[in-house]
XYZ file of C-alpha atoms in Angstrom:
521
model
C 4.004 -18.945 -13.258
C 3.948 -15.285 -14.138
C 0.794 -13.693 -12.827
C 1.508 -10.184 -14.086
C -2.006 -9.107 -13.246
C -3.284 -6.525 -15.667
C -4.753 -3.214 -14.677
C -8.068 -4.600 -15.825
C -8.116 -6.747 -12.714
C -8.563 -3.587 -10.681
C -11.142 -1.972 -12.886
C -14.824 -2.655 -12.520
C -17.462 -1.376 -14.889
C -18.466 2.223 -14.205
C -21.633 2.382 -12.162
C -24.629 4.306 -13.494
C -25.287 5.778 -10.065
C -22.543 6.399 -7.506
C -23.015 4.148 -4.465
C -21.881 4.475 -0.912
C -18.651 2.583 -0.271
C -19.671 1.911 3.283
C -22.617 -0.070 2.046
C -20.725 -1.701 -0.831
C -24.083 -2.851 -2.115
C -24.497 -0.899 -5.329
C -25.429 -2.781 -8.468
C -22.533 -3.411 -10.819
C -21.658 -5.430 -13.874
C -18.768 -7.905 -13.973
C -15.671 -7.039 -15.965
C -14.090 -9.578 -18.274
C -11.440 -10.173 -15.602
C -14.216 -10.950 -13.113
C -12.977 -8.351 -10.647
C -16.485 -7.677 -9.435
C -18.609 -10.291 -7.810
C -21.137 -11.782 -10.220
C -24.090 -11.120 -7.940
C -25.903 -7.868 -8.563
C -26.261 -6.982 -4.888
C -23.511 -7.339 -2.290
C -25.158 -8.354 0.968
C -23.846 -10.508 3.797
C -24.130 -14.212 3.139
C -25.908 -16.533 5.517
C -23.826 -17.312 8.575
C -22.092 -20.634 8.358
C -21.000 -22.585 11.407
C -17.917 -23.743 9.550
C -14.825 -21.681 10.369
C -12.507 -20.803 7.496
C -9.325 -22.796 7.098
C -7.742 -20.483 4.539
C -7.376 -16.887 5.761
C -5.962 -14.024 3.693
C -5.303 -10.724 5.463
C -4.388 -7.858 3.133
C -3.120 -4.693 4.807
C -2.693 -1.533 2.789
C -0.167 0.383 4.875
C -1.373 3.968 5.079
C -4.563 2.986 3.226
C -7.814 4.421 4.502
C -10.954 5.536 2.703
C -9.258 8.377 0.745
C -6.636 6.048 -0.778
C -9.293 3.510 -1.784
C -11.762 6.036 -3.167
C -9.182 8.131 -5.037
C -7.964 4.962 -6.770
C -11.498 4.002 -7.770
C -12.241 7.531 -8.966
C -9.001 7.642 -10.956
C -9.953 4.412 -12.708
C -13.378 5.854 -13.390
C -11.808 8.956 -14.879
C -9.755 6.829 -17.272
C -12.792 4.760 -18.217
C -14.947 7.756 -19.110
C -13.134 10.409 -21.117
C -15.806 12.931 -20.144
C -15.530 12.116 -16.442
C -14.353 14.958 -14.244
C -16.832 14.657 -11.348
C -17.740 18.307 -11.939
C -21.339 19.397 -11.627
C -22.854 19.517 -15.153
C -23.615 22.972 -16.452
C -27.329 23.646 -16.648
C -26.685 26.140 -19.437
C -24.472 24.003 -21.649
C -25.399 20.460 -20.681
C -28.867 20.489 -19.218
C -30.052 17.194 -17.827
C -26.613 15.539 -17.919
C -25.986 12.835 -15.313
C -22.458 11.854 -14.415
C -21.479 8.224 -14.520
C -20.453 6.874 -11.124
C -16.861 5.948 -10.307
C -15.381 2.519 -10.872
C -14.950 0.201 -7.921
C -11.930 -1.833 -6.867
C -12.632 -5.546 -6.464
C -12.546 -5.487 -2.655
C -14.934 -2.516 -2.533
C -17.633 -4.928 -3.622
C -16.997 -7.449 -0.841
C -20.117 -8.694 0.893
C -19.288 -7.107 4.262
C -17.906 -3.655 5.072
C -16.778 -2.487 8.481
C -14.658 0.306 9.925
C -11.935 0.249 12.570
C -10.519 3.097 14.636
C -6.740 3.170 14.808
C -5.503 5.184 17.815
C -2.810 3.554 19.945
C -1.637 3.940 23.548
C -0.080 7.350 23.040
C -1.385 8.868 19.830
C -4.490 9.497 17.764
C -2.109 9.466 14.782
C -0.441 6.079 15.367
C 2.358 4.306 13.542
C 2.510 0.955 11.766
C 4.185 -0.892 14.640
C 1.441 -0.228 17.167
C -1.490 -0.553 14.766
C -0.204 -3.792 13.260
C 0.279 -5.022 16.824
C -3.389 -4.287 17.499
C -4.439 -6.214 14.408
C -2.172 -9.179 15.065
C -2.540 -9.510 18.862
C -5.626 -7.581 19.993
C -3.552 -5.294 22.245
C -2.858 -1.571 22.156
C 0.699 -0.384 22.680
C 2.923 2.644 22.118
C 3.887 3.869 18.670
C 7.153 2.260 17.622
C 6.584 -0.905 19.653
C 6.031 -4.339 18.090
C 3.968 -6.900 20.010
C 5.113 -5.743 23.439
C 3.265 -3.900 26.201
C 3.854 -0.224 26.982
C 6.741 -1.094 29.308
C 8.513 -3.020 26.573
C 8.801 -6.065 28.827
C 5.741 -8.249 28.186
C 5.429 -9.853 24.741
C 2.129 -10.579 23.034
C 1.519 -13.705 20.979
C 0.328 -13.045 17.425
C -2.543 -14.639 15.541
C -0.017 -16.140 13.118
C 1.989 -17.741 15.927
C -1.188 -19.072 17.533
C -2.428 -20.592 14.294
C 0.946 -22.252 13.777
C 1.171 -23.604 17.332
C -2.457 -24.426 18.081
C -3.792 -25.517 14.684
C -0.619 -26.489 12.817
C -1.472 -24.094 9.989
C 1.145 -22.994 7.506
C 1.983 -19.286 7.649
C 3.019 -16.782 4.983
C 4.081 -13.126 5.281
C 4.429 -10.917 2.202
C 5.294 -7.222 1.914
C 6.235 -4.804 -0.836
C 8.632 -3.205 1.656
C 11.286 -4.780 3.881
C 10.389 -8.097 5.477
C 11.654 -6.859 8.854
C 9.730 -3.576 8.577
C 7.048 -2.818 11.167
C 3.902 -4.300 9.607
C 5.258 -7.701 8.521
C 7.306 -7.885 11.738
C 4.111 -7.508 13.776
C 3.122 -11.054 12.808
C 6.284 -12.775 14.088
C 8.466 -10.412 16.185
C 8.381 -8.936 19.689
C 10.507 -5.827 20.111
C 10.307 -2.670 22.194
C 11.552 -0.737 19.158
C 10.631 -1.255 15.525
C 14.160 -0.083 14.681
C 15.745 -3.256 16.067
C 15.979 -4.578 12.530
C 18.629 -7.224 13.133
C 16.837 -8.610 16.176
C 13.575 -8.623 14.220
C 15.354 -10.523 11.443
C 16.510 -13.113 13.948
C 12.900 -13.536 15.081
C 11.823 -13.953 11.463
C 14.149 -16.936 11.200
C 13.131 -18.299 14.602
C 9.425 -18.020 13.718
C 9.714 -21.120 11.530
C 6.980 -19.651 9.315
C 6.735 -21.306 5.929
C 6.866 -18.430 3.454
C 8.273 -14.910 3.431
C 8.381 -12.769 0.298
C 9.001 -9.163 -0.696
C 11.646 -6.548 0.004
C 15.082 -7.176 1.423
C 15.969 -7.388 5.103
C 17.213 -4.165 6.653
C 20.552 -4.334 8.514
C 21.189 -7.990 7.558
C 24.662 -7.773 9.116
C 23.568 -5.923 12.253
C 23.491 -2.237 13.130
C 27.293 -2.052 13.097
C 27.761 -4.505 10.238
C 29.595 -7.018 12.399
C 26.908 -9.641 13.035
C 26.401 -12.962 11.278
C 24.446 -12.382 8.075
C 20.709 -12.973 8.437
C 20.388 -14.683 5.064
C 23.170 -17.116 5.998
C 21.460 -17.820 9.308
C 18.182 -18.420 7.475
C 19.825 -20.979 5.214
C 21.316 -22.718 8.237
C 17.811 -22.847 9.733
C 16.512 -24.710 6.696
C 15.126 -21.865 4.628
C 15.454 -21.764 0.866
C 16.578 -18.185 0.248
C 15.723 -16.987 -3.266
C 17.368 -13.706 -4.283
C 16.578 -13.853 -8.007
C 13.371 -14.412 -9.935
C 14.749 -17.609 -11.399
C 15.352 -18.917 -7.872
C 11.879 -17.731 -6.833
C 10.260 -19.534 -9.748
C 11.999 -22.751 -8.659
C 10.311 -22.588 -5.241
C 7.257 -24.842 -5.214
C 4.900 -26.898 -3.072
C 7.761 -29.229 -2.173
C 9.826 -26.372 -0.697
C 9.647 -26.704 3.076
C 10.390 -23.070 4.029
C 11.233 -20.162 1.759
C 12.330 -16.536 1.853
C 11.902 -14.752 -1.498
C 13.525 -11.346 -1.974
C 12.874 -9.251 -5.070
C 15.724 -9.337 -7.542
C 15.434 -5.687 -8.587
C 14.996 -3.778 -5.337
C 14.410 -0.037 -5.315
C 14.422 2.697 -2.675
C 15.156 1.417 0.817
C 15.705 -2.129 -0.519
C 11.948 -2.423 -1.038
C 10.136 -3.648 -4.125
C 9.768 -0.960 -6.809
C 6.718 1.256 -6.844
C 4.060 -0.187 -9.106
C 4.385 2.933 -11.260
C 8.052 1.993 -11.844
C 7.654 -1.776 -12.131
C 8.391 -3.246 -15.550
C 6.768 -6.341 -17.016
C 9.836 -8.474 -16.298
C 9.537 -7.794 -12.542
C 7.260 -9.795 -10.275
C 4.228 -7.967 -8.950
C 2.773 -8.245 -5.468
C 0.157 -10.531 -7.018
C 2.912 -12.874 -8.237
C 4.240 -13.256 -4.701
C 0.748 -14.066 -3.446
C 0.303 -16.651 -6.195
C 3.636 -18.270 -5.327
C 2.714 -18.140 -1.648
C -0.485 -20.075 -2.250
C 1.549 -22.705 -4.119
C 3.898 -23.082 -1.151
C 1.289 -22.928 1.624
C -1.646 -24.828 0.142
C -2.524 -27.875 2.220
C -5.608 -29.633 3.574
C -5.077 -28.463 7.151
C -5.127 -24.703 6.595
C -2.990 -21.626 6.093
C -2.824 -17.933 7.046
C -1.318 -15.353 4.710
C -0.685 -11.687 5.505
C 0.137 -9.494 2.513
C 1.104 -5.852 2.980
C 0.966 -3.158 0.329
C 3.622 -1.162 2.153
C 4.498 1.435 -0.445
C 1.036 2.990 -0.370
C 2.242 4.447 2.910
C 5.602 5.547 1.559
C 3.967 7.290 -1.400
C 1.521 9.146 0.833
C 4.312 10.250 3.185
C 5.855 11.874 0.116
C 2.481 13.247 -1.046
C 2.738 11.318 -4.317
C -0.889 10.622 -5.199
C -0.173 8.831 -8.489
C 2.211 6.357 -6.839
C -0.267 5.777 -4.014
C -3.013 5.029 -6.525
C -0.929 2.589 -8.542
C 0.223 0.711 -5.442
C -3.384 0.502 -4.258
C -4.188 -1.009 -7.644
C -1.322 -3.474 -7.140
C -2.839 -4.502 -3.810
C -6.184 -5.067 -5.544
C -4.412 -7.273 -8.087
C -2.995 -9.316 -5.202
C -6.459 -9.568 -3.637
C -7.743 -10.898 -6.960
C -5.366 -13.875 -6.685
C -6.932 -14.745 -3.331
C -10.407 -14.294 -4.813
C -9.526 -16.708 -7.599
C -8.288 -19.244 -5.032
C -11.529 -18.828 -3.088
C -13.603 -19.861 -6.104
C -12.457 -23.436 -5.493
C -12.736 -23.129 -1.685
C -15.818 -20.951 -1.355
C -16.991 -22.157 2.059
C -13.474 -22.448 3.512
C -11.809 -19.138 2.629
C -11.932 -15.754 4.367
C -10.425 -12.688 2.706
C -9.939 -9.493 4.730
C -8.734 -6.174 3.314
C -7.911 -3.335 5.703
C -5.350 -0.669 6.516
C -3.242 -0.036 9.592
C -3.756 3.749 9.526
C -4.096 6.607 7.050
C -1.050 8.473 5.784
C -0.740 11.992 4.442
C -4.204 13.335 5.110
C -5.198 12.681 1.507
C -8.313 14.524 0.382
C -10.381 14.294 -2.781
C -10.925 17.979 -3.371
C -8.647 21.026 -3.575
C -9.307 24.715 -2.974
C -7.867 25.651 -6.353
C -10.341 23.538 -8.328
C -13.467 24.173 -6.227
C -15.814 21.192 -6.590
C -14.100 19.876 -9.713
C -11.723 16.943 -10.039
C -9.608 15.974 -13.038
C -8.125 12.732 -11.821
C -7.253 11.568 -15.314
C -4.435 14.153 -15.214
C -2.587 11.857 -12.798
C -2.128 9.472 -15.703
C 0.425 11.980 -17.012
C 2.814 11.023 -14.199
C 5.011 8.171 -15.452
C 7.475 7.798 -12.585
C 7.424 7.712 -8.777
C 8.897 10.507 -6.708
C 11.642 8.124 -5.515
C 12.773 7.122 -8.991
C 12.696 10.733 -10.161
C 14.942 11.593 -7.206
C 17.434 8.814 -7.911
C 17.449 8.829 -11.702
C 17.083 12.532 -12.424
C 17.470 14.970 -9.516
C 20.776 13.458 -8.430
C 22.168 14.226 -11.878
C 20.668 17.710 -11.915
C 22.544 18.530 -8.732
C 25.843 17.142 -9.988
C 25.614 18.897 -13.349
C 23.793 22.063 -12.231
C 21.267 21.373 -14.972
C 19.394 24.462 -16.144
C 15.736 24.934 -15.263
C 14.852 24.882 -18.951
C 16.478 21.470 -19.426
C 14.864 20.144 -16.246
C 11.490 21.204 -17.630
C 11.997 18.955 -20.667
C 12.113 15.942 -18.357
C 9.247 17.308 -16.279
C 7.045 17.538 -19.350
C 7.922 14.007 -20.440
C 7.548 12.384 -17.009
C 4.812 14.466 -15.349
C 3.053 16.097 -18.293
C 3.500 19.581 -16.827
C 4.509 22.244 -19.328
C 5.186 25.961 -19.547
C 3.006 26.537 -22.599
C 0.277 24.816 -24.561
C -3.128 25.166 -26.104
C -5.833 27.123 -24.335
C -7.686 24.914 -21.887
C -4.781 22.488 -21.436
C -4.909 21.891 -17.688
C -1.327 20.638 -17.571
C 0.052 24.058 -18.510
C 1.621 25.675 -15.454
C 0.088 28.892 -14.183
C 2.376 31.772 -13.279
C 1.883 30.891 -9.595
C 2.735 27.219 -10.137
C 5.755 28.133 -12.259
C 7.044 30.388 -9.493
C 6.609 27.541 -6.983
C 8.527 25.185 -9.235
C 11.367 27.662 -9.861
C 11.761 28.233 -6.126
C 11.849 24.482 -5.496
C 14.408 24.041 -8.291
C 16.645 26.668 -6.693
C 16.301 24.966 -3.314
C 17.137 21.511 -4.688
C 19.910 22.437 -7.113
C 21.519 25.462 -5.494
C 20.365 25.237 -1.873
C 18.650 28.612 -2.063
C 16.025 28.915 0.717
C 12.475 29.283 -0.533
C 11.466 31.181 2.586
C 13.038 32.892 5.550
C 10.787 30.812 7.784
C 11.797 27.264 8.596
C 8.169 26.371 9.309
C 7.087 27.474 5.841
C 9.837 25.458 4.191
C 8.707 22.353 6.054
C 5.100 22.896 4.988
C 6.300 23.284 1.399
C 8.668 20.318 1.247
C 8.631 18.263 4.425
C 11.833 16.222 4.467
C 11.588 15.461 0.745
C 13.431 16.729 -2.305
C 11.921 20.210 -2.889
C 11.806 19.922 -6.682
C 10.183 16.498 -6.663
C 7.591 17.082 -3.949
C 6.609 20.357 -5.577
C 6.011 18.535 -8.856
C 3.753 15.987 -7.158
C 1.948 18.749 -5.240
C 1.243 20.626 -8.460
C -0.063 17.665 -10.432
C -2.061 16.492 -7.389
C -3.704 19.873 -7.071
C -4.398 20.199 -10.778
C -6.137 16.822 -10.493
C -8.245 18.035 -7.580
C -6.592 16.105 -4.742
C -4.369 17.271 -1.920
C -2.532 16.227 1.248
C -2.526 17.863 4.682
C 0.491 16.089 6.179
C 3.727 14.223 5.532
C 2.850 11.935 8.431
C 0.084 9.608 9.620
C -3.387 10.821 10.548
C -6.117 9.563 12.859
C -8.719 8.460 10.311
C -10.494 5.129 10.747
C -9.784 2.446 8.169
C -12.052 0.195 6.161
C -12.362 -3.488 7.018
C -13.740 -5.308 3.979
C -14.524 -9.012 4.256
C -15.491 -11.789 1.855
C -16.147 -15.476 2.435
C -16.491 -17.791 5.410
C -17.053 -15.809 8.605
C -17.142 -12.450 6.828
C -20.386 -11.484 8.575
C -18.426 -11.058 11.806
C -16.662 -7.970 10.456
C -19.641 -5.689 9.892
C -19.887 -2.588 12.082
C -17.677 0.103 13.567
C -15.133 -1.122 16.099
C -11.606 -0.889 17.439
C -8.739 -2.288 15.368
C -7.986 -4.749 18.183
C -11.308 -6.398 17.354
C -9.921 -7.568 14.021
C -7.767 -9.958 16.048
C -10.584 -10.740 18.475
C -13.006 -11.641 15.718
C -10.454 -13.835 13.972
C -9.420 -15.583 17.175
C -13.024 -16.256 18.165
C -14.069 -17.753 14.848
C -10.882 -19.814 14.520
C -11.083 -21.217 18.042
C -7.820 -19.729 19.271
C -7.175 -20.217 22.974
């Protein structure tokens, strides 16, 4: 069944003239993988009275406009070897016109909207409250899942309503833990997102048909003395697949299933896309298997979260963020392929819960220039570099010179090279990296000011986050935060009922629009 979607599924043909993403109506040509829509102009289709009976909701955790656009621009940079998005020199290249960036498949959806994300106590909200808004139409405090601000009144989710009122089958997929905040917001009701065991119990009690992704946090309870959640799930009639072979055996005849990745990475989540090997299932594979399990004549609802976009942006790892955004686009492509056979019955929504990291396309050190193709030099996520390399450096007190050999291989950064090689470290960058090395390996403070050290490293490994900062900045991108920000998010819609999602509105209206068109009481 292997989907193993290729990177080509994310990559559309470079546009001759850069278009506005908000309009998503620029002319484009279809790639061989048919990522782009075949029509030359993306405009809203005629309104149909028929409500969709197959609804896909894709949530890029931490994914706002910067994450989407940086991914598209990166792909454009790889497509055009001369692409740097720098203004052409009138002296050396008079009359030159830059090719436009490539577009991800969902950037060409027929309807584009925007949603504001603030919650009951913050303009920079968290995933629990924003996912609650999307799934229930209610604001609440950061850290709260589907409960009011007092933590006493639960809210029913769109997934629960579709199960109870329309007898739809329900699927929940995430590249992070299945009892993490965003997936939990479609089945759980907890005053604290950290009640992982209780959330896991609600997952089992939900009676939803399909769960897939990362492992459950605290499966034996906070103190390790509770009955194992996976055992309880089996007792409740779930097929629990912990290996790929077991996952492949799940099919349309499987009544209820929980699929957990066989090769879990940091935090018992699926590996970053940058670290995923061809023998590991992609997010797209879990969506494809989910369609096989859920497909029926009555209807289904599937929520799929690209959760590690958020984790990468917390760590200011632009390359990992980009590759996980591409993985989400691959998963969206599976839904688009399904919709070809159910064109007037399928609605596909792609949105984010909030933005993470304050990602910007543009950096003071490169002026107006970007060199996003340099990010292709990074071959490993920050998390895998921490676990597979920095841990050993600390144990062995590895010399800076030996560390730099790995840095050159895995990040492309080097201490010397030909003139004009943008991956060669400047004296300033080299001093930053040496200071971070001393902090990571020997514990030597980089500054006498605690505030400055936090700005430099956040709560991350100093050596690793400095490497990602340097290659980000050389590429012409940067981050302002290690936390969430208050940016609005895109709401991109395709298919039956998509016209309802045009405009600029509150994130609670994503639920309201869905509930209205689906006839939810």
